[in-house]
Amino acid sequence: MCVLGTRPEAIKLVPVVLALAARGVVVTLCSTGQQRELVRAALDDFGLIPDIDLDLMQPDQSPEAFVSIAMPLLRHAITRLSTAMVIVQGDTATTLAGAMAAAYARVPVAHVEAGLRSGAAEPFPEDMHRRVIAQLATHHFAPTQKAQAALVREGIAWGTISVTGNTVIDALRLAEARLGADPSLQARVAEAFPPLREGRALVLVTAHRRENHAHMAAIAEAVATLAERHDVDVVVPLHPNPASGAMLQARLERVANVALVPPLGYLAFVTLLRRARLVLTDSGGVQEEAPAFGCPVLVLRETTERPEGIEAGAARLVGTDSATIVAAAGELIENEAVHAAMATAILPYGDGYAADRIAAIVAQEVVAR
């Protein structure tokens, strides 16, 4: 069983589901509904639908409330289906609930994207979730050697950790293949966002994280200033959480060259990433996706659990101070040498075959059981 609840989980588990199916492993795709519509849109881009949809999310629901509801329902599903292994991804409330449910049911837990650590209390509660899940998992699929080392420092047995690369690179490869194989699909995907002017730099902005809710006004001000000072098109997909989306909309809806769009499907987002000159984001996954297209990333956070991108030079931490964001983004827009240095950084997240490595290990374990 693959348990997922958010858009990033769906994107990063799709390659694993497909790789397992190619090996003849029967996979139950279970969605908790944490981001129900976003998950369905992401899965639809790859022709998948959940086998189980718990539809659990309620307005203003706290992570702990969500986990307390999801965990017993997931445990029931795991037991009812005689599940041989539960696969979870990342660090969300769904991931924690899935890992705990499997552990209570005495079913092995495989954690995709294991070992990410920020070295700080933030992001909360995600970093806490990662550490707890590491104690519950029996198989740790680390995207990088740095993630592997973090797990070893916490006492996780070396033999249970496999460095696989990050499955988001696999997802990008699948998305590009779908787009490349069907020109009409490219045209339909482009309808999801406004026309982009030829020859004008595109700046893509995503901001939604819980720890940044108090800083959304500053982020919005930075985006508005950037758009007003530079000859660029800015596209901002608005997150459905009003603590982020509504705040950005209030400041940016009247800025001439800023396009506010609803949450994008994955193929539409990949299309924009391929066009973008730079990305401003507080997302984790976008820090991995953008460098795959040679697109510099300015991370709107003080810390990141993905230091590999920073160390490689593909991403830079800029925090949430408006002036700092505007200066860093302006430099990447205007200075070709600075942009080229980030755009040509070596991708640290693998070769696009992480899911195959994961599927090989999982299939062998399932057959053995």
Short mmCIF file of C-alpha atoms in Angstrom, two decimals:
data_model
loop_
_atom_site.label_atom_id
_atom_site.label_comp_id
_atom_site.label_asym_id
_atom_site.label_seq_id
_atom_site.Cartn_x
_atom_site.Cartn_y
_atom_site.Cartn_z
CA MET A 1 0.00 0.00 0.00
CA CYS A 2 1.22 3.49 -0.92
CA VAL A 3 -0.25 6.05 1.48
CA LEU A 4 -0.38 9.65 0.30
CA GLY A 5 -2.30 12.80 1.09
CA THR A 6 -0.58 15.81 -0.47
CA ARG A 7 0.37 16.88 -3.98
CA PRO A 8 4.15 16.42 -3.43
CA GLU A 9 3.57 12.92 -2.05
CA ALA A 10 1.50 12.03 -5.10
CA ILE A 11 4.11 13.34 -7.52
CA LYS A 12 6.98 11.56 -5.81
CA LEU A 13 5.15 8.25 -5.32
CA VAL A 14 3.73 7.98 -8.86
CA PRO A 15 7.07 6.69 -10.27
CA VAL A 16 7.27 4.15 -7.44
CA VAL A 17 3.72 2.92 -8.08
CA LEU A 18 4.43 2.53 -11.80
CA ALA A 19 7.78 0.81 -11.19
CA LEU A 20 6.19 -1.64 -8.74
CA ALA A 21 3.35 -2.40 -11.15
CA ALA A 22 5.92 -3.10 -13.88
CA ARG A 23 7.40 -5.75 -11.58
CA GLY A 24 4.02 -7.37 -10.99
CA VAL A 25 3.53 -6.07 -7.45
CA VAL A 26 -0.11 -5.34 -6.58
CA VAL A 27 -0.27 -1.78 -5.23
CA THR A 28 -3.16 -0.21 -3.35
CA LEU A 29 -3.06 3.57 -3.66
CA CYS A 30 -4.58 5.07 -0.51
CA SER A 31 -5.27 8.83 -0.27
CA THR A 32 -6.12 10.38 3.08
CA GLY A 33 -7.57 13.50 1.45
CA GLN A 34 -5.17 15.90 3.18
CA GLN A 35 -5.03 17.84 -0.12
CA ARG A 36 -7.77 15.95 -1.90
CA GLU A 37 -8.26 17.97 -5.08
CA LEU A 38 -4.56 18.71 -5.55
CA VAL A 39 -3.75 15.00 -5.21
CA ARG A 40 -6.43 13.98 -7.70
CA ALA A 41 -5.14 16.51 -10.23
CA ALA A 42 -1.53 15.30 -9.83
CA LEU A 43 -2.50 11.64 -10.16
CA ASP A 44 -4.72 12.38 -13.14
CA ASP A 45 -1.73 13.74 -15.05
CA PHE A 46 -0.28 10.21 -14.88
CA GLY A 47 -3.53 8.32 -15.44
CA LEU A 48 -3.89 7.11 -11.85
CA ILE A 49 -6.75 7.31 -9.34
CA PRO A 50 -6.73 6.34 -5.64
CA ASP A 51 -8.06 2.88 -4.78
CA ILE A 52 -9.04 4.24 -1.37
CA ASP A 53 -10.01 7.86 -0.70
CA LEU A 54 -10.57 8.58 3.00
CA ASP A 55 -11.43 12.27 2.38
CA LEU A 56 -10.48 13.24 5.94
CA MET A 57 -9.41 16.89 5.74
CA GLN A 58 -11.61 19.49 7.43
CA PRO A 59 -11.27 23.31 7.43
CA ASP A 60 -8.70 24.61 9.94
CA GLN A 61 -7.79 21.06 10.98
CA SER A 62 -4.55 20.83 12.98
CA PRO A 63 -1.89 18.24 12.12
CA GLU A 64 -2.39 16.40 15.39
CA ALA A 65 -6.17 16.23 14.88
CA PHE A 66 -5.64 14.89 11.37
CA VAL A 67 -3.20 12.22 12.54
CA SER A 68 -5.55 11.09 15.32
CA ILE A 69 -8.36 10.54 12.80
CA ALA A 70 -6.29 9.11 9.96
CA MET A 71 -4.20 6.61 11.90
CA PRO A 72 -6.94 4.16 13.02
CA LEU A 73 -8.63 4.27 9.60
CA LEU A 74 -5.35 3.54 7.87
CA ARG A 75 -4.60 0.72 10.29
CA HIS A 76 -7.98 -0.82 9.53
CA ALA A 77 -7.33 -0.63 5.78
CA ILE A 78 -3.83 -2.09 6.15
CA THR A 79 -5.14 -5.03 8.18
CA ARG A 80 -8.25 -5.61 6.04
CA LEU A 81 -6.16 -5.91 2.86
CA SER A 82 -3.47 -8.12 4.45
CA THR A 83 -0.91 -5.57 3.33
CA ALA A 84 2.66 -6.84 2.99
CA MET A 85 4.32 -3.42 3.17
CA VAL A 86 3.29 0.22 3.57
CA ILE A 87 5.17 2.88 1.60
CA VAL A 88 5.09 6.49 2.76
CA GLN A 89 6.87 9.55 1.41
CA GLY A 90 8.22 12.72 2.92
CA ASP A 91 7.18 14.40 6.14
CA THR A 92 3.48 15.31 6.25
CA ALA A 93 0.76 14.44 8.76
CA THR A 94 -0.35 11.75 6.29
CA THR A 95 3.17 10.28 6.20
CA LEU A 96 3.33 10.12 9.99
CA ALA A 97 -0.15 8.62 10.28
CA GLY A 98 0.64 6.00 7.63
CA ALA A 99 3.90 4.99 9.29
CA MET A 100 2.32 4.77 12.74
CA ALA A 101 -0.66 2.78 11.45
CA ALA A 102 1.63 0.28 9.75
CA ALA A 103 3.84 -0.01 12.82
CA TYR A 104 0.81 -0.70 15.04
CA ALA A 105 -0.33 -3.32 12.53
CA ARG A 106 3.19 -4.87 12.61
CA VAL A 107 3.63 -4.31 8.90
CA PRO A 108 7.00 -3.18 7.45
CA VAL A 109 7.25 0.53 6.62
CA ALA A 110 9.26 1.85 3.68
CA HIS A 111 10.06 5.57 3.84
CA VAL A 112 10.74 7.28 0.51
CA GLU A 113 12.88 10.45 0.82
CA ALA A 114 14.22 9.40 4.21
CA GLY A 115 16.91 11.27 6.12
CA LEU A 116 16.16 14.89 5.25
CA ARG A 117 17.13 17.13 8.16
CA SER A 118 17.25 20.90 8.53
CA GLY A 119 19.30 20.83 11.74
CA ALA A 120 16.75 23.18 13.34
CA ALA A 121 13.27 23.13 14.84
CA GLU A 122 11.88 24.48 11.58
CA PRO A 123 10.14 23.52 9.46
CA PHE A 124 7.64 22.54 12.15
CA PRO A 125 6.12 19.99 12.40
CA GLU A 126 7.74 18.42 9.33
CA ASP A 127 11.22 18.00 10.79
CA MET A 128 9.72 16.37 13.89
CA HIS A 129 7.70 14.02 11.69
CA ARG A 130 10.82 12.93 9.80
CA ARG A 131 12.64 11.98 12.98
CA VAL A 132 9.68 9.98 14.32
CA ILE A 133 9.12 8.20 11.00
CA ALA A 134 12.79 7.17 10.95
CA GLN A 135 12.21 5.24 14.17
CA LEU A 136 9.19 3.45 12.70
CA ALA A 137 10.49 2.58 9.24
CA THR A 138 12.12 -0.72 8.36
CA HIS A 139 13.35 0.45 4.95
CA HIS A 140 14.87 3.91 4.50
CA PHE A 141 15.18 5.16 0.92
CA ALA A 142 17.53 8.12 1.21
CA PRO A 143 17.78 10.47 -1.78
CA THR A 144 21.42 11.44 -1.14
CA GLN A 145 24.47 10.35 0.81
CA LYS A 146 24.00 13.32 3.11
CA ALA A 147 20.54 12.03 4.00
CA GLN A 148 22.00 8.58 4.59
CA ALA A 149 24.60 10.05 6.95
CA ALA A 150 21.91 11.88 8.92
CA LEU A 151 20.07 8.61 9.51
CA VAL A 152 23.23 6.83 10.61
CA ARG A 153 23.94 9.62 13.13
CA GLU A 154 20.52 8.97 14.62
CA GLY A 155 21.25 5.29 15.12
CA ILE A 156 19.45 3.88 12.09
CA ALA A 157 21.09 0.61 11.03
CA TRP A 158 23.28 1.04 7.96
CA GLY A 159 21.89 -2.08 6.29
CA THR A 160 18.33 -0.72 6.29
CA ILE A 161 19.28 2.43 4.33
CA SER A 162 19.50 2.57 0.53
CA VAL A 163 20.69 5.68 -1.34
CA THR A 164 18.38 5.78 -4.34
CA GLY A 165 18.22 9.36 -5.61
CA ASN A 166 15.03 11.38 -5.36
CA THR A 167 11.93 10.10 -7.13
CA VAL A 168 10.94 13.65 -8.10
CA ILE A 169 13.57 13.46 -10.86
CA ASP A 170 11.84 10.30 -12.08
CA ALA A 171 8.52 12.19 -12.04
CA LEU A 172 10.02 14.99 -14.12
CA ARG A 173 11.32 12.44 -16.62
CA LEU A 174 7.84 10.88 -16.88
CA ALA A 175 6.20 14.28 -17.27
CA GLU A 176 8.60 15.35 -20.01
CA ALA A 177 7.99 12.07 -21.83
CA ARG A 178 4.21 12.61 -21.74
CA LEU A 179 4.50 16.19 -22.92
CA GLY A 180 6.98 15.30 -25.65
CA ALA A 181 4.86 12.45 -26.98
CA ASP A 182 1.69 14.51 -27.42
CA PRO A 183 1.87 18.05 -28.86
CA SER A 184 -1.88 18.47 -28.34
CA LEU A 185 -1.36 17.76 -24.63
CA GLN A 186 1.19 20.58 -24.51
CA ALA A 187 -1.40 22.95 -25.93
CA ARG A 188 -4.07 21.86 -23.43
CA VAL A 189 -1.63 22.19 -20.55
CA ALA A 190 -0.70 25.74 -21.59
CA GLU A 191 -4.34 26.76 -21.22
CA ALA A 192 -3.93 26.48 -17.43
CA PHE A 193 -1.83 29.66 -17.27
CA PRO A 194 -1.92 33.05 -19.02
CA PRO A 195 -0.09 33.66 -22.30
CA LEU A 196 3.61 34.30 -21.73
CA ARG A 197 5.30 36.98 -23.78
CA GLU A 198 8.10 35.74 -26.02
CA GLY A 199 11.53 36.97 -24.95
CA ARG A 200 10.39 38.17 -21.55
CA ALA A 201 11.90 36.51 -18.48
CA LEU A 202 9.51 34.41 -16.42
CA VAL A 203 9.67 34.38 -12.62
CA LEU A 204 7.71 31.57 -10.96
CA VAL A 205 6.66 32.05 -7.32
CA THR A 206 5.25 29.48 -4.87
CA ALA A 207 4.73 30.21 -1.18
CA HIS A 208 2.53 28.36 1.28
CA ARG A 209 4.45 26.83 4.19
CA ARG A 210 3.05 27.01 7.69
CA GLU A 211 6.16 28.69 9.12
CA ASN A 212 5.82 31.47 6.52
CA HIS A 213 2.18 32.36 7.17
CA ALA A 214 3.32 35.25 9.35
CA HIS A 215 5.66 36.43 6.58
CA MET A 216 3.31 36.30 3.58
CA ALA A 217 2.86 40.07 3.52
CA ALA A 218 6.62 40.56 3.23
CA ILE A 219 6.89 37.91 0.50
CA ALA A 220 4.00 39.51 -1.41
CA GLU A 221 5.63 42.94 -1.13
CA ALA A 222 8.89 41.53 -2.50
CA VAL A 223 7.12 39.96 -5.48
CA ALA A 224 5.25 43.19 -6.22
CA THR A 225 8.45 45.25 -6.05
CA LEU A 226 10.29 42.78 -8.27
CA ALA A 227 7.53 42.89 -10.88
CA GLU A 228 7.43 46.69 -10.85
CA ARG A 229 11.21 47.14 -11.18
CA HIS A 230 11.97 44.55 -13.87
CA ASP A 231 10.66 43.69 -17.31
CA VAL A 232 9.46 40.22 -16.34
CA ASP A 233 6.31 38.10 -16.28
CA VAL A 234 5.57 36.72 -12.81
CA VAL A 235 3.30 33.70 -12.36
CA VAL A 236 2.04 32.87 -8.86
CA PRO A 237 -0.01 29.68 -8.38
CA LEU A 238 -2.15 30.38 -5.31
CA HIS A 239 -2.28 27.72 -2.63
CA PRO A 240 -5.83 26.92 -1.43
CA ASN A 241 -4.88 27.66 2.19
CA PRO A 242 -6.17 31.23 2.74
CA ALA A 243 -3.32 31.96 5.16
CA SER A 244 -1.03 32.03 2.15
CA GLY A 245 -3.11 32.32 -1.03
CA ALA A 246 -5.43 35.10 0.12
CA MET A 247 -2.56 37.17 1.51
CA LEU A 248 -0.64 37.00 -1.76
CA GLN A 249 -3.74 37.76 -3.78
CA ALA A 250 -4.61 40.84 -1.75
CA ARG A 251 -1.28 42.51 -2.57
CA LEU A 252 -0.60 41.18 -6.06
CA GLU A 253 -3.93 41.08 -7.88
CA ARG A 254 -3.54 44.63 -9.18
CA VAL A 255 0.14 44.39 -10.20
CA ALA A 256 0.15 44.55 -13.99
CA ASN A 257 2.69 41.88 -14.89
CA VAL A 258 1.80 39.41 -12.12
CA ALA A 259 -0.53 36.55 -13.07
CA LEU A 260 -2.29 34.85 -10.17
CA VAL A 261 -3.47 31.36 -11.17
CA PRO A 262 -5.23 28.50 -9.37
CA PRO A 263 -3.16 25.51 -8.24
CA LEU A 264 -1.60 23.94 -11.33
CA GLY A 265 -1.56 20.35 -12.45
CA TYR A 266 1.87 18.78 -12.53
CA LEU A 267 2.28 18.87 -16.29
CA ALA A 268 1.38 22.57 -16.34
CA PHE A 269 3.82 23.27 -13.52
CA VAL A 270 6.61 21.40 -15.29
CA THR A 271 5.89 23.40 -18.45
CA LEU A 272 6.32 26.64 -16.49
CA LEU A 273 9.50 25.38 -14.82
CA ARG A 274 11.02 24.68 -18.21
CA ARG A 275 10.32 28.30 -19.21
CA ALA A 276 11.29 30.03 -15.96
CA ARG A 277 14.42 32.13 -15.53
CA LEU A 278 14.23 31.72 -11.78
CA VAL A 279 11.96 30.44 -9.04
CA LEU A 280 11.09 31.96 -5.67
CA THR A 281 9.75 29.27 -3.38
CA ASP A 282 9.38 28.02 0.17
CA SER A 283 8.51 24.54 -1.12
CA GLY A 284 10.76 21.58 -0.54
CA GLY A 285 10.09 19.74 -3.79
CA VAL A 286 10.56 22.77 -6.02
CA GLN A 287 14.11 23.09 -4.64
CA GLU A 288 14.75 19.72 -6.29
CA GLU A 289 12.68 20.16 -9.44
CA ALA A 290 13.87 23.56 -10.68
CA PRO A 291 17.62 22.71 -10.80
CA ALA A 292 16.79 19.76 -13.05
CA PHE A 293 15.90 22.37 -15.69
CA GLY A 294 18.83 24.65 -14.95
CA CYS A 295 16.52 27.08 -13.17
CA PRO A 296 18.04 28.91 -10.15
CA VAL A 297 16.06 28.73 -6.92
CA LEU A 298 15.76 31.40 -4.24
CA VAL A 299 14.47 29.67 -1.11
CA LEU A 300 12.14 31.84 0.97
CA ARG A 301 13.19 30.27 4.25
CA GLU A 302 15.91 30.59 6.87
CA THR A 303 16.79 26.86 6.84
CA THR A 304 16.32 23.95 4.47
CA GLU A 305 16.31 20.19 4.85
CA ARG A 306 17.75 20.04 1.33
CA PRO A 307 21.24 21.51 1.79
CA GLU A 308 22.58 19.64 -1.23
CA GLY A 309 21.07 22.20 -3.59
CA ILE A 310 22.58 25.08 -1.62
CA GLU A 311 26.00 23.42 -1.53
CA ALA A 312 25.87 22.64 -5.25
CA GLY A 313 25.12 26.30 -5.99
CA ALA A 314 21.74 25.61 -7.62
CA ALA A 315 19.76 27.25 -4.80
CA ARG A 316 20.25 30.04 -2.32
CA LEU A 317 18.60 30.74 1.04
CA VAL A 318 17.21 34.29 1.10
CA GLY A 319 14.68 34.19 3.95
CA THR A 320 11.56 36.38 3.95
CA ASP A 321 12.96 39.91 4.17
CA SER A 322 11.54 41.86 1.22
CA ALA A 323 14.68 43.84 0.42
CA THR A 324 16.86 40.72 0.48
CA ILE A 325 14.52 38.83 -1.84
CA VAL A 326 14.29 41.73 -4.31
CA ALA A 327 18.08 42.18 -4.41
CA ALA A 328 18.81 38.48 -4.94
CA ALA A 329 16.12 38.04 -7.60
CA GLY A 330 17.09 41.24 -9.38
CA GLU A 331 20.67 40.06 -9.64
CA LEU A 332 19.58 36.78 -11.25
CA ILE A 333 17.37 38.64 -13.70
CA GLU A 334 19.99 41.18 -14.76
CA ASN A 335 23.36 39.46 -14.30
CA GLU A 336 24.01 36.70 -16.83
CA ALA A 337 27.18 35.46 -15.14
CA VAL A 338 25.48 35.02 -11.75
CA HIS A 339 22.52 33.32 -13.40
CA ALA A 340 24.73 30.98 -15.44
CA ALA A 341 26.71 29.93 -12.37
CA MET A 342 23.53 28.73 -10.64
CA ALA A 343 21.89 27.36 -13.79
CA THR A 344 24.84 25.08 -14.60
CA ALA A 345 25.27 23.64 -11.10
CA ILE A 346 25.47 19.85 -10.97
CA LEU A 347 22.14 18.29 -10.05
CA PRO A 348 22.55 16.60 -6.65
CA TYR A 349 19.30 14.58 -6.59
CA GLY A 350 20.00 11.58 -8.79
CA ASP A 351 19.64 10.23 -12.30
CA GLY A 352 15.90 9.66 -12.62
CA TYR A 353 15.95 5.94 -11.77
CA ALA A 354 15.28 6.13 -8.04
CA ALA A 355 11.88 4.45 -8.36
CA ASP A 356 13.38 1.44 -10.14
CA ARG A 357 15.88 0.98 -7.31
CA ILE A 358 13.12 1.29 -4.71
CA ALA A 359 10.81 -1.09 -6.59
CA ALA A 360 13.53 -3.73 -6.86
CA ILE A 361 14.07 -3.73 -3.09
CA VAL A 362 10.36 -3.64 -2.24
CA ALA A 363 9.48 -6.41 -4.71
CA GLN A 364 12.17 -8.69 -3.29
CA GLU A 365 10.90 -8.04 0.26
CA VAL A 366 7.26 -8.64 -0.66
CA VAL A 367 8.04 -11.89 -2.47
CA ALA A 368 10.11 -13.05 0.53
CA ARG A 369 7.14 -12.48 2.84
#
